[in-house]
């Protein structure tokens, strides 16, 4: 029951959008928390298998719309109102300062300033690079190749500070023609963070 991606207000631990896994089943949560009140969508169908690359997506369309997807489907939704304010930090595999660290292998993390449609989410789940899915709306993209320290953001220039991370084999990704991102490694992520 740990955080995969946390987009938060660095000064207020009760304001964030979060993609945690669930402790008892292999489902994804897409949670918005404002003032300590959580509004959560849960993916359906016990959707992933441990030790297998899995695509996860949280879609936060408005204050009353959030969806959780696993492998391009298994959609769960929530329409209760929640509007976290002051979002200015990103944490991968931790909720902040290494708290609630998750031992997982992460790769191809992308943040958009629009809600992707379900066909785009399915394309990402099939291994299409974020650089090929609405690239004009991509605001952050960390391939997490394990070749750089700090880890680079190819779009927004927000480098990730690494804590207790190491490299692992990267999943297969379909890149734009002629583009090579370097070594095919991913990060075994214990905690990565960036502040705006």
mmCIF file of N, CA and C in Angstrom, residues 21-146:
data_model
loop_
_atom_site.group_PDB
_atom_site.id
_atom_site.type_symbol
_atom_site.label_atom_id
_atom_site.label_comp_id
_atom_site.label_asym_id
_atom_site.label_seq_id
_atom_site.Cartn_x
_atom_site.Cartn_y
_atom_site.Cartn_z
ATOM 1 N N UNK A 21 -0.461 1.771 -4.874
ATOM 2 C CA UNK A 21 -0.984 0.424 -5.078
ATOM 3 C C UNK A 21 -1.829 0.074 -3.856
ATOM 4 N N UNK A 22 -2.610 -0.980 -3.974
ATOM 5 C CA UNK A 22 -3.396 -1.424 -2.823
ATOM 6 C C UNK A 22 -2.681 -2.581 -2.157
ATOM 7 N N UNK A 23 -2.777 -2.657 -0.861
ATOM 8 C CA UNK A 23 -2.045 -3.669 -0.111
ATOM 9 C C UNK A 23 -2.538 -5.081 -0.330
ATOM 10 N N UNK A 24 -3.849 -5.305 -0.365
ATOM 11 C CA UNK A 24 -4.375 -6.655 -0.415
ATOM 12 C C UNK A 24 -4.625 -7.192 -1.804
ATOM 13 N N UNK A 25 -4.685 -6.335 -2.811
ATOM 14 C CA UNK A 25 -4.929 -6.787 -4.176
ATOM 15 C C UNK A 25 -4.036 -5.992 -5.119
ATOM 16 N N UNK A 26 -3.924 -6.448 -6.338
ATOM 17 C CA UNK A 26 -3.067 -5.774 -7.308
ATOM 18 C C UNK A 26 -3.880 -4.782 -8.127
ATOM 19 N N UNK A 27 -4.377 -3.781 -7.447
ATOM 20 C CA UNK A 27 -5.114 -2.716 -8.099
ATOM 21 C C UNK A 27 -4.405 -1.386 -7.864
ATOM 22 N N UNK A 28 -4.694 -0.430 -8.726
ATOM 23 C CA UNK A 28 -4.151 0.909 -8.623
ATOM 24 C C UNK A 28 -5.217 1.836 -8.069
ATOM 25 N N UNK A 29 -4.801 2.771 -7.228
ATOM 26 C CA UNK A 29 -5.684 3.827 -6.755
ATOM 27 C C UNK A 29 -5.271 5.131 -7.418
ATOM 28 N N UNK A 30 -6.220 5.963 -7.762
ATOM 29 C CA UNK A 30 -5.961 7.323 -8.213
ATOM 30 C C UNK A 30 -6.672 8.220 -7.206
ATOM 31 N N UNK A 31 -5.886 8.853 -6.333
ATOM 32 C CA UNK A 31 -6.454 9.594 -5.209
ATOM 33 C C UNK A 31 -6.145 11.079 -5.302
ATOM 34 N N UNK A 32 -7.123 11.892 -4.969
ATOM 35 C CA UNK A 32 -6.931 13.326 -4.775
ATOM 36 C C UNK A 32 -7.228 13.608 -3.315
ATOM 37 N N UNK A 33 -6.301 14.294 -2.647
ATOM 38 C CA UNK A 33 -6.472 14.592 -1.227
ATOM 39 C C UNK A 33 -6.365 16.094 -1.032
ATOM 40 N N UNK A 34 -7.357 16.666 -0.391
ATOM 41 C CA UNK A 34 -7.355 18.092 -0.054
ATOM 42 C C UNK A 34 -7.802 18.218 1.388
ATOM 43 N N UNK A 35 -6.933 18.806 2.222
ATOM 44 C CA UNK A 35 -7.269 18.996 3.629
ATOM 45 C C UNK A 35 -7.480 17.701 4.375
ATOM 46 N N UNK A 36 -6.837 16.623 3.928
ATOM 47 C CA UNK A 36 -6.939 15.349 4.621
ATOM 48 C C UNK A 36 -8.071 14.468 4.148
ATOM 49 N N UNK A 37 -8.976 14.968 3.281
ATOM 50 C CA UNK A 37 -10.080 14.166 2.764
ATOM 51 C C UNK A 37 -9.675 13.559 1.437
ATOM 52 N N UNK A 38 -9.713 12.228 1.338
ATOM 53 C CA UNK A 38 -9.284 11.514 0.139
ATOM 54 C C UNK A 38 -10.478 11.115 -0.715
ATOM 55 N N UNK A 39 -10.355 11.344 -2.025
ATOM 56 C CA UNK A 39 -11.340 10.896 -3.015
ATOM 57 C C UNK A 39 -10.599 9.970 -3.956
ATOM 58 N N UNK A 40 -11.017 8.704 -4.058
ATOM 59 C CA UNK A 40 -10.193 7.689 -4.702
ATOM 60 C C UNK A 40 -10.958 6.850 -5.708
ATOM 61 N N UNK A 41 -10.340 6.666 -6.890
ATOM 62 C CA UNK A 41 -10.794 5.693 -7.888
ATOM 63 C C UNK A 41 -9.917 4.463 -7.739
ATOM 64 N N UNK A 42 -10.493 3.278 -7.877
ATOM 65 C CA UNK A 42 -9.749 2.021 -7.760
ATOM 66 C C UNK A 42 -9.901 1.218 -9.037
ATOM 67 N N UNK A 43 -8.775 0.819 -9.658
ATOM 68 C CA UNK A 43 -8.848 -0.017 -10.853
ATOM 69 C C UNK A 43 -9.546 -1.329 -10.508
ATOM 70 N N UNK A 44 -10.034 -1.999 -11.530
ATOM 71 C CA UNK A 44 -10.813 -3.211 -11.319
ATOM 72 C C UNK A 44 -10.004 -4.462 -11.678
ATOM 73 N N UNK A 45 -10.444 -5.597 -11.181
ATOM 74 C CA UNK A 45 -9.982 -6.875 -11.686
ATOM 75 C C UNK A 45 -8.652 -7.411 -11.212
ATOM 76 N N UNK A 46 -8.130 -6.955 -10.048
ATOM 77 C CA UNK A 46 -6.849 -7.488 -9.572
ATOM 78 C C UNK A 46 -5.856 -7.514 -10.735
ATOM 79 N N UNK A 47 -5.572 -6.330 -11.267
ATOM 80 C CA UNK A 47 -5.124 -6.156 -12.641
ATOM 81 C C UNK A 47 -3.677 -6.468 -12.970
ATOM 82 N N UNK A 48 -2.762 -6.555 -12.044
ATOM 83 C CA UNK A 48 -1.397 -6.847 -12.462
ATOM 84 C C UNK A 48 -0.824 -8.049 -11.750
ATOM 85 N N UNK A 49 0.260 -8.544 -12.348
ATOM 86 C CA UNK A 49 0.971 -9.696 -11.815
ATOM 87 C C UNK A 49 2.317 -9.201 -11.318
ATOM 88 N N UNK A 50 2.693 -9.563 -10.114
ATOM 89 C CA UNK A 50 3.987 -9.145 -9.577
ATOM 90 C C UNK A 50 5.122 -9.645 -10.461
ATOM 91 N N UNK A 51 6.208 -8.857 -10.520
ATOM 92 C CA UNK A 51 7.408 -9.174 -11.286
ATOM 93 C C UNK A 51 7.176 -9.192 -12.793
ATOM 94 N N UNK A 52 6.178 -8.449 -13.260
ATOM 95 C CA UNK A 52 5.871 -8.300 -14.676
ATOM 96 C C UNK A 52 5.656 -6.815 -14.949
ATOM 97 N N UNK A 53 6.248 -6.288 -16.052
ATOM 98 C CA UNK A 53 6.027 -4.874 -16.370
ATOM 99 C C UNK A 53 4.534 -4.611 -16.520
ATOM 100 N N UNK A 54 4.076 -3.565 -15.882
ATOM 101 C CA UNK A 54 2.668 -3.184 -15.869
ATOM 102 C C UNK A 54 2.565 -1.698 -16.146
ATOM 103 N N UNK A 55 1.620 -1.305 -16.994
ATOM 104 C CA UNK A 55 1.394 0.112 -17.242
ATOM 105 C C UNK A 55 0.303 0.605 -16.303
ATOM 106 N N UNK A 56 0.579 1.700 -15.600
ATOM 107 C CA UNK A 56 -0.433 2.314 -14.738
ATOM 108 C C UNK A 56 -0.698 3.734 -15.209
ATOM 109 N N UNK A 57 -1.916 4.197 -15.025
ATOM 110 C CA UNK A 57 -2.263 5.569 -15.407
ATOM 111 C C UNK A 57 -3.328 6.093 -14.454
ATOM 112 N N UNK A 58 -3.080 7.264 -13.925
ATOM 113 C CA UNK A 58 -4.097 7.985 -13.180
ATOM 114 C C UNK A 58 -4.504 9.176 -14.026
ATOM 115 N N UNK A 59 -5.785 9.353 -14.233
ATOM 116 C CA UNK A 59 -6.289 10.479 -15.029
ATOM 117 C C UNK A 59 -7.136 11.347 -14.120
ATOM 118 N N UNK A 60 -6.674 12.578 -13.944
ATOM 119 C CA UNK A 60 -7.363 13.547 -13.090
ATOM 120 C C UNK A 60 -7.905 14.631 -14.018
ATOM 121 N N UNK A 61 -9.175 14.503 -14.417
ATOM 122 C CA UNK A 61 -9.762 15.374 -15.430
ATOM 123 C C UNK A 61 -10.271 16.679 -14.850
ATOM 124 N N UNK A 62 -10.831 16.633 -13.668
ATOM 125 C CA UNK A 62 -11.356 17.825 -13.008
ATOM 126 C C UNK A 62 -11.430 17.548 -11.516
ATOM 127 N N UNK A 63 -11.943 18.515 -10.753
ATOM 128 C CA UNK A 63 -12.064 18.305 -9.306
ATOM 129 C C UNK A 63 -13.050 17.190 -8.965
ATOM 130 N N UNK A 64 -13.903 16.811 -9.933
ATOM 131 C CA UNK A 64 -14.892 15.759 -9.693
ATOM 132 C C UNK A 64 -14.723 14.575 -10.642
ATOM 133 N N UNK A 65 -13.516 14.364 -11.166
ATOM 134 C CA UNK A 65 -13.310 13.243 -12.081
ATOM 135 C C UNK A 65 -11.886 12.723 -11.990
ATOM 136 N N UNK A 66 -11.751 11.484 -11.507
ATOM 137 C CA UNK A 66 -10.452 10.809 -11.486
ATOM 138 C C UNK A 66 -10.672 9.350 -11.857
ATOM 139 N N UNK A 67 -9.713 8.803 -12.611
ATOM 140 C CA UNK A 67 -9.798 7.420 -13.083
ATOM 141 C C UNK A 67 -8.468 6.719 -12.827
ATOM 142 N N UNK A 68 -8.522 5.422 -12.567
ATOM 143 C CA UNK A 68 -7.336 4.579 -12.409
ATOM 144 C C UNK A 68 -7.383 3.502 -13.481
ATOM 145 N N UNK A 69 -6.279 3.354 -14.243
ATOM 146 C CA UNK A 69 -6.172 2.354 -15.305
ATOM 147 C C UNK A 69 -4.963 1.464 -15.043
ATOM 148 N N UNK A 70 -5.089 0.190 -15.361
ATOM 149 C CA UNK A 70 -3.958 -0.737 -15.332
ATOM 150 C C UNK A 70 -3.918 -1.442 -16.684
ATOM 151 N N UNK A 71 -2.748 -1.384 -17.330
ATOM 152 C CA UNK A 71 -2.541 -1.990 -18.645
ATOM 153 C C UNK A 71 -3.551 -1.517 -19.682
ATOM 154 N N UNK A 72 -3.893 -0.234 -19.621
ATOM 155 C CA UNK A 72 -4.774 0.377 -20.615
ATOM 156 C C UNK A 72 -6.249 0.128 -20.406
ATOM 157 N N UNK A 73 -6.623 -0.612 -19.379
ATOM 158 C CA UNK A 73 -8.028 -0.914 -19.104
ATOM 159 C C UNK A 73 -8.260 -1.017 -17.616
ATOM 160 N N UNK A 74 -9.133 -1.925 -17.222
ATOM 161 C CA UNK A 74 -9.435 -2.139 -15.794
ATOM 162 C C UNK A 74 -9.773 -0.826 -15.099
ATOM 163 N N UNK A 75 -10.514 0.022 -15.802
ATOM 164 C CA UNK A 75 -10.796 1.379 -15.336
ATOM 165 C C UNK A 75 -11.713 1.400 -14.119
ATOM 166 N N UNK A 76 -11.277 2.180 -13.134
ATOM 167 C CA UNK A 76 -12.124 2.502 -11.997
ATOM 168 C C UNK A 76 -12.246 4.008 -11.914
ATOM 169 N N UNK A 77 -13.391 4.534 -11.517
ATOM 170 C CA UNK A 77 -13.630 5.984 -11.515
ATOM 171 C C UNK A 77 -14.174 6.458 -10.182
ATOM 172 N N UNK A 78 -13.999 7.761 -9.936
ATOM 173 C CA UNK A 78 -14.549 8.417 -8.753
ATOM 174 C C UNK A 78 -14.930 9.837 -9.148
ATOM 175 N N UNK A 79 -16.103 10.300 -8.702
ATOM 176 C CA UNK A 79 -16.584 11.630 -9.085
ATOM 177 C C UNK A 79 -16.842 12.541 -7.892
ATOM 178 N N UNK A 80 -16.335 12.200 -6.724
ATOM 179 C CA UNK A 80 -16.485 13.077 -5.569
ATOM 180 C C UNK A 80 -15.529 14.269 -5.706
ATOM 181 N N UNK A 81 -15.913 15.397 -5.181
ATOM 182 C CA UNK A 81 -15.127 16.624 -5.331
ATOM 183 C C UNK A 81 -13.894 16.640 -4.427
ATOM 184 N N UNK A 82 -12.753 17.025 -5.034
ATOM 185 C CA UNK A 82 -11.515 17.224 -4.285
ATOM 186 C C UNK A 82 -10.576 18.070 -5.145
ATOM 187 N N UNK A 83 -10.053 19.154 -4.565
ATOM 188 C CA UNK A 83 -9.164 20.049 -5.301
ATOM 189 C C UNK A 83 -7.937 20.375 -4.466
ATOM 190 N N UNK A 84 -6.876 19.558 -4.573
ATOM 191 C CA UNK A 84 -5.633 19.885 -3.868
ATOM 192 C C UNK A 84 -5.043 21.178 -4.434
ATOM 193 N N UNK A 85 -4.536 22.048 -3.571
ATOM 194 C CA UNK A 85 -3.975 23.320 -4.038
ATOM 195 C C UNK A 85 -2.477 23.372 -3.794
ATOM 196 N N UNK A 86 -1.810 24.277 -4.500
ATOM 197 C CA UNK A 86 -0.387 24.512 -4.282
ATOM 198 C C UNK A 86 0.512 23.376 -4.724
ATOM 199 N N UNK A 87 0.113 22.626 -5.750
ATOM 200 C CA UNK A 87 0.909 21.488 -6.216
ATOM 201 C C UNK A 87 2.242 22.000 -6.763
ATOM 202 N N UNK A 88 3.364 21.507 -6.199
ATOM 203 C CA UNK A 88 4.680 21.998 -6.623
ATOM 204 C C UNK A 88 5.798 20.970 -6.499
ATOM 205 N N UNK A 89 5.477 19.703 -6.242
ATOM 206 C CA UNK A 89 6.522 18.694 -6.074
ATOM 207 C C UNK A 89 6.062 17.355 -6.629
ATOM 208 N N UNK A 90 7.022 16.544 -7.055
ATOM 209 C CA UNK A 90 6.753 15.201 -7.554
ATOM 210 C C UNK A 90 7.635 14.223 -6.800
ATOM 211 N N UNK A 91 7.039 13.116 -6.370
ATOM 212 C CA UNK A 91 7.771 12.031 -5.713
ATOM 213 C C UNK A 91 7.445 10.753 -6.460
ATOM 214 N N UNK A 92 8.457 9.949 -6.736
ATOM 215 C CA UNK A 92 8.247 8.631 -7.321
ATOM 216 C C UNK A 92 8.678 7.601 -6.292
ATOM 217 N N UNK A 93 7.829 6.631 -6.057
ATOM 218 C CA UNK A 93 8.092 5.544 -5.116
ATOM 219 C C UNK A 93 8.242 6.021 -3.676
ATOM 220 N N UNK A 94 7.664 7.163 -3.362
ATOM 221 C CA UNK A 94 7.653 7.678 -1.983
ATOM 222 C C UNK A 94 6.623 8.786 -1.895
ATOM 223 N N UNK A 95 6.085 9.004 -0.710
ATOM 224 C CA UNK A 95 5.119 10.090 -0.544
ATOM 225 C C UNK A 95 5.780 11.401 -0.183
ATOM 226 N N UNK A 96 7.041 11.399 0.154
ATOM 227 C CA UNK A 96 7.757 12.631 0.481
ATOM 228 C C UNK A 96 8.878 12.348 1.451
ATOM 229 N N UNK A 97 10.045 12.872 1.153
ATOM 230 C CA UNK A 97 11.229 12.714 2.007
ATOM 231 C C UNK A 97 11.510 11.256 2.356
ATOM 232 N N UNK A 98 11.204 10.353 1.413
ATOM 233 C CA UNK A 98 11.460 8.936 1.632
ATOM 234 C C UNK A 98 10.411 8.228 2.472
ATOM 235 N N UNK A 99 9.368 8.953 2.872
ATOM 236 C CA UNK A 99 8.310 8.356 3.685
ATOM 237 C C UNK A 99 7.494 7.414 2.804
ATOM 238 N N UNK A 100 7.104 6.266 3.340
ATOM 239 C CA UNK A 100 6.277 5.310 2.620
ATOM 240 C C UNK A 100 6.956 4.863 1.332
ATOM 241 N N UNK A 101 8.283 4.657 1.372
ATOM 242 C CA UNK A 101 9.036 4.269 0.186
ATOM 243 C C UNK A 101 8.564 2.921 -0.340
ATOM 244 N N UNK A 102 8.503 2.806 -1.635
ATOM 245 C CA UNK A 102 8.036 1.599 -2.303
ATOM 246 C C UNK A 102 9.202 0.952 -3.029
ATOM 247 N N UNK A 103 9.393 -0.318 -2.841
ATOM 248 C CA UNK A 103 10.420 -1.030 -3.587
ATOM 249 C C UNK A 103 9.772 -1.519 -4.869
ATOM 250 N N UNK A 104 10.103 -0.864 -5.974
ATOM 251 C CA UNK A 104 9.510 -1.191 -7.261
ATOM 252 C C UNK A 104 10.474 -0.795 -8.356
ATOM 253 N N UNK A 105 10.234 -1.303 -9.548
ATOM 254 C CA UNK A 105 10.997 -0.876 -10.709
ATOM 255 C C UNK A 105 10.080 0.039 -11.511
ATOM 256 N N UNK A 106 10.542 1.267 -11.744
ATOM 257 C CA UNK A 106 9.755 2.261 -12.470
ATOM 258 C C UNK A 106 10.484 2.664 -13.747
ATOM 259 N N UNK A 107 9.722 2.961 -14.792
ATOM 260 C CA UNK A 107 10.282 3.471 -16.034
ATOM 261 C C UNK A 107 9.201 4.248 -16.764
ATOM 262 N N UNK A 108 9.630 5.142 -17.650
ATOM 263 C CA UNK A 108 8.723 5.856 -18.550
ATOM 264 C C UNK A 108 7.635 6.630 -17.812
ATOM 265 N N UNK A 109 8.013 7.451 -16.855
ATOM 266 C CA UNK A 109 7.059 8.260 -16.095
ATOM 267 C C UNK A 109 6.789 9.552 -16.854
ATOM 268 N N UNK A 110 5.524 9.851 -17.096
ATOM 269 C CA UNK A 110 5.135 11.048 -17.850
ATOM 270 C C UNK A 110 3.976 11.758 -17.151
ATOM 271 N N UNK A 111 4.003 13.086 -17.222
ATOM 272 C CA UNK A 111 2.909 13.906 -16.685
ATOM 273 C C UNK A 111 2.439 14.827 -17.813
ATOM 274 N N UNK A 112 1.139 14.872 -18.011
ATOM 275 C CA UNK A 112 0.515 15.706 -19.050
ATOM 276 C C UNK A 112 -0.321 16.798 -18.398
ATOM 277 N N UNK A 113 -0.560 17.877 -19.149
ATOM 278 C CA UNK A 113 -1.434 18.942 -18.649
ATOM 279 C C UNK A 113 -2.838 18.836 -19.241
ATOM 280 N N UNK A 114 -3.156 17.689 -19.833
ATOM 281 C CA UNK A 114 -4.494 17.385 -20.345
ATOM 282 C C UNK A 114 -4.856 15.967 -19.920
ATOM 283 N N UNK A 115 -6.133 15.645 -20.001
ATOM 284 C CA UNK A 115 -6.575 14.273 -19.730
ATOM 285 C C UNK A 115 -6.489 13.475 -21.022
ATOM 286 N N UNK A 116 -5.638 12.475 -21.060
ATOM 287 C CA UNK A 116 -5.551 11.607 -22.233
ATOM 288 C C UNK A 116 -6.849 10.827 -22.389
ATOM 289 N N UNK A 117 -7.223 10.552 -23.658
ATOM 290 C CA UNK A 117 -8.414 9.729 -23.853
ATOM 291 C C UNK A 117 -8.036 8.251 -23.704
ATOM 292 N N UNK A 118 -9.040 7.388 -23.713
ATOM 293 C CA UNK A 118 -8.780 5.981 -23.424
ATOM 294 C C UNK A 118 -7.961 5.306 -24.512
ATOM 295 N N UNK A 119 -8.068 5.741 -25.767
ATOM 296 C CA UNK A 119 -7.237 5.183 -26.836
ATOM 297 C C UNK A 119 -5.769 5.562 -26.624
ATOM 298 N N UNK A 120 -5.508 6.785 -26.174
ATOM 299 C CA UNK A 120 -4.130 7.209 -25.892
ATOM 300 C C UNK A 120 -3.546 6.452 -24.703
ATOM 301 N N UNK A 121 -4.359 6.223 -23.700
ATOM 302 C CA UNK A 121 -3.900 5.451 -22.539
ATOM 303 C C UNK A 121 -3.584 4.021 -22.957
ATOM 304 N N UNK A 122 -4.413 3.436 -23.817
ATOM 305 C CA UNK A 122 -4.154 2.084 -24.313
ATOM 306 C C UNK A 122 -2.873 2.047 -25.151
ATOM 307 N N UNK A 123 -2.608 3.095 -25.938
ATOM 308 C CA UNK A 123 -1.376 3.160 -26.732
ATOM 309 C C UNK A 123 -0.151 3.208 -25.825
ATOM 310 N N UNK A 124 -0.221 3.993 -24.769
ATOM 311 C CA UNK A 124 0.891 4.050 -23.814
ATOM 312 C C UNK A 124 1.096 2.681 -23.163
ATOM 313 N N UNK A 125 0.009 2.018 -22.830
ATOM 314 C CA UNK A 125 0.103 0.689 -22.216
ATOM 315 C C UNK A 125 0.715 -0.331 -23.174
ATOM 316 N N UNK A 126 0.560 -0.098 -24.484
ATOM 317 C CA UNK A 126 1.129 -1.000 -25.494
ATOM 318 C C UNK A 126 2.609 -0.722 -25.742
ATOM 319 N N UNK A 127 3.175 0.290 -25.073
ATOM 320 C CA UNK A 127 4.600 0.568 -25.196
ATOM 321 C C UNK A 127 4.964 1.742 -26.073
ATOM 322 N N UNK A 128 3.987 2.539 -26.465
ATOM 323 C CA UNK A 128 4.267 3.745 -27.251
ATOM 324 C C UNK A 128 4.872 4.795 -26.318
ATOM 325 N N UNK A 129 5.981 5.399 -26.729
ATOM 326 C CA UNK A 129 6.652 6.412 -25.908
ATOM 327 C C UNK A 129 5.747 7.605 -25.647
ATOM 328 N N UNK A 130 5.844 8.200 -24.457
ATOM 329 C CA UNK A 130 5.119 9.445 -24.201
ATOM 330 C C UNK A 130 5.464 10.546 -25.218
ATOM 331 N N UNK A 131 6.643 10.475 -25.818
ATOM 332 C CA UNK A 131 7.040 11.467 -26.828
ATOM 333 C C UNK A 131 6.187 11.382 -28.082
ATOM 334 N N UNK A 132 5.412 10.299 -28.254
ATOM 335 C CA UNK A 132 4.542 10.115 -29.415
ATOM 336 C C UNK A 132 3.062 10.256 -29.080
ATOM 337 N N UNK A 133 2.732 10.500 -27.840
ATOM 338 C CA UNK A 133 1.333 10.625 -27.415
ATOM 339 C C UNK A 133 1.111 12.044 -26.920
ATOM 340 N N UNK A 134 0.411 12.849 -27.710
ATOM 341 C CA UNK A 134 0.151 14.262 -27.404
ATOM 342 C C UNK A 134 1.396 14.964 -26.865
ATOM 343 N N UNK A 135 2.477 14.986 -27.611
ATOM 344 C CA UNK A 135 3.736 15.565 -27.117
ATOM 345 C C UNK A 135 3.624 17.037 -26.737
ATOM 346 N N UNK A 136 2.725 17.792 -27.349
ATOM 347 C CA UNK A 136 2.552 19.202 -27.018
ATOM 348 C C UNK A 136 1.948 19.427 -25.644
ATOM 349 N N UNK A 137 1.356 18.389 -25.069
ATOM 350 C CA UNK A 137 0.742 18.487 -23.739
ATOM 351 C C UNK A 137 1.568 17.796 -22.663
ATOM 352 N N UNK A 138 2.724 17.268 -23.040
ATOM 353 C CA UNK A 138 3.615 16.595 -22.113
ATOM 354 C C UNK A 138 4.397 17.652 -21.336
ATOM 355 N N UNK A 139 4.308 17.642 -20.010
ATOM 356 C CA UNK A 139 5.000 18.653 -19.201
ATOM 357 C C UNK A 139 6.185 18.090 -18.421
ATOM 358 N N UNK A 140 6.261 16.771 -18.289
ATOM 359 C CA UNK A 140 7.409 16.133 -17.641
ATOM 360 C C UNK A 140 7.514 14.714 -18.172
ATOM 361 N N UNK A 141 8.745 14.274 -18.417
ATOM 362 C CA UNK A 141 8.967 12.911 -18.899
ATOM 363 C C UNK A 141 10.320 12.426 -18.427
ATOM 364 N N UNK A 142 10.282 11.432 -17.550
ATOM 365 C CA UNK A 142 11.487 10.796 -17.023
ATOM 366 C C UNK A 142 11.536 9.366 -17.556
ATOM 367 N N UNK A 143 12.410 9.056 -18.527
ATOM 368 C CA UNK A 143 12.531 7.673 -18.973
ATOM 369 C C UNK A 143 13.021 6.743 -17.857
ATOM 370 N N UNK A 144 13.774 7.283 -16.905
ATOM 371 C CA UNK A 144 14.331 6.524 -15.789
ATOM 372 C C UNK A 144 15.203 5.373 -16.302
ATOM 373 N N UNK A 145 16.221 5.754 -17.044
ATOM 374 C CA UNK A 145 17.124 4.780 -17.643
ATOM 375 C C UNK A 145 18.175 4.267 -16.680
ATOM 376 N N UNK A 146 18.358 4.935 -15.563
ATOM 377 C CA UNK A 146 19.375 4.515 -14.622
ATOM 378 C C UNK A 146 20.774 4.873 -15.071
#
